[in-house]
Amino acid sequence: EECNWRDQYNSRKQYNDAQHWNARFQELKSFKVKHGHCNMPSRNTGKLGRWVDTERARYRLLQKRKQSYICDERVGKLESIGFHWSL
């Protein structure tokens, strides 16, 4: 069931960003099922590879206590499937 984006998000953009993140997360979970791990190497081509690189970069910023667009919830989701922040 599709919820109204206003129920959880402050803007349509925030909703779209969340949808995009969740779609890539599902792709990463599928990658794990197929390959037995989710440790996609850095610089892997394609949308999923670029997304993984971006999430790792955002995490590094978070670790340095700089502004980052990754939240604890997303960090937890990635770690729950065995994601490694560096390879």
XYZ file of C-alpha atoms in Angstrom, residues 1-83:
83
model
C 0.000 0.000 0.000
C 1.425 3.349 -1.056
C 1.285 5.974 1.657
C 0.815 9.658 1.085
C 4.292 11.218 1.024
C 3.091 13.931 3.434
C 2.555 11.284 6.129
C 6.308 10.811 6.648
C 8.232 13.417 4.674
C 8.480 17.185 4.692
C 8.638 17.523 0.915
C 8.141 15.628 -2.298
C 11.935 15.787 -2.858
C 12.598 14.178 0.513
C 10.102 11.437 -0.368
C 11.702 10.869 -3.793
C 15.182 10.736 -2.217
C 13.965 8.113 0.261
C 12.374 6.072 -2.529
C 15.619 6.204 -4.524
C 17.696 5.162 -1.495
C 15.377 2.266 -0.712
C 15.444 1.092 -4.335
C 19.257 1.034 -4.363
C 19.280 -0.716 -0.980
C 17.025 -3.435 -2.413
C 19.386 -3.750 -5.404
C 22.300 -4.185 -3.001
C 20.394 -6.888 -1.136
C 19.810 -8.665 -4.472
C 23.513 -8.328 -5.255
C 24.247 -10.026 -1.922
C 21.888 -12.910 -2.693
C 23.537 -13.420 -6.076
C 27.180 -13.000 -4.980
C 27.085 -14.064 -1.332
C 28.325 -10.688 -0.090
C 27.556 -7.008 -0.513
C 31.133 -5.759 -0.629
C 30.911 -4.183 -4.024
C 34.352 -2.819 -4.896
C 34.875 0.892 -5.083
C 34.752 2.313 -8.587
C 32.363 -0.362 -9.791
C 30.455 0.865 -12.808
C 26.737 1.297 -13.018
C 24.144 2.978 -10.856
C 24.530 0.597 -7.935
C 28.312 0.987 -7.924
C 28.050 4.782 -7.907
C 25.479 4.611 -5.116
C 27.750 2.387 -3.008
C 30.654 4.824 -3.538
C 28.404 7.720 -2.521
C 27.220 5.985 0.645
C 30.808 5.214 1.633
C 31.808 8.848 1.058
C 28.852 10.059 3.121
C 29.807 7.682 5.924
C 33.401 8.980 5.933
C 32.049 12.517 6.319
C 29.823 11.374 9.171
C 32.814 9.783 10.902
C 34.709 13.080 10.624
C 31.701 14.833 12.170
C 31.134 16.830 8.996
C 27.815 17.469 7.289
C 26.623 14.258 5.707
C 23.442 13.055 4.070
C 23.506 9.632 5.695
C 21.609 8.988 8.906
C 22.049 6.396 11.623
C 19.025 4.472 10.344
C 20.603 4.001 6.912
C 23.972 3.122 8.425
C 22.191 0.470 10.486
C 20.330 -0.917 7.480
C 23.531 -1.230 5.478
C 25.424 -2.818 8.356
C 22.552 -5.253 8.960
C 23.245 -6.875 5.585
C 27.002 -7.030 6.112
C 28.000 -3.897 4.209
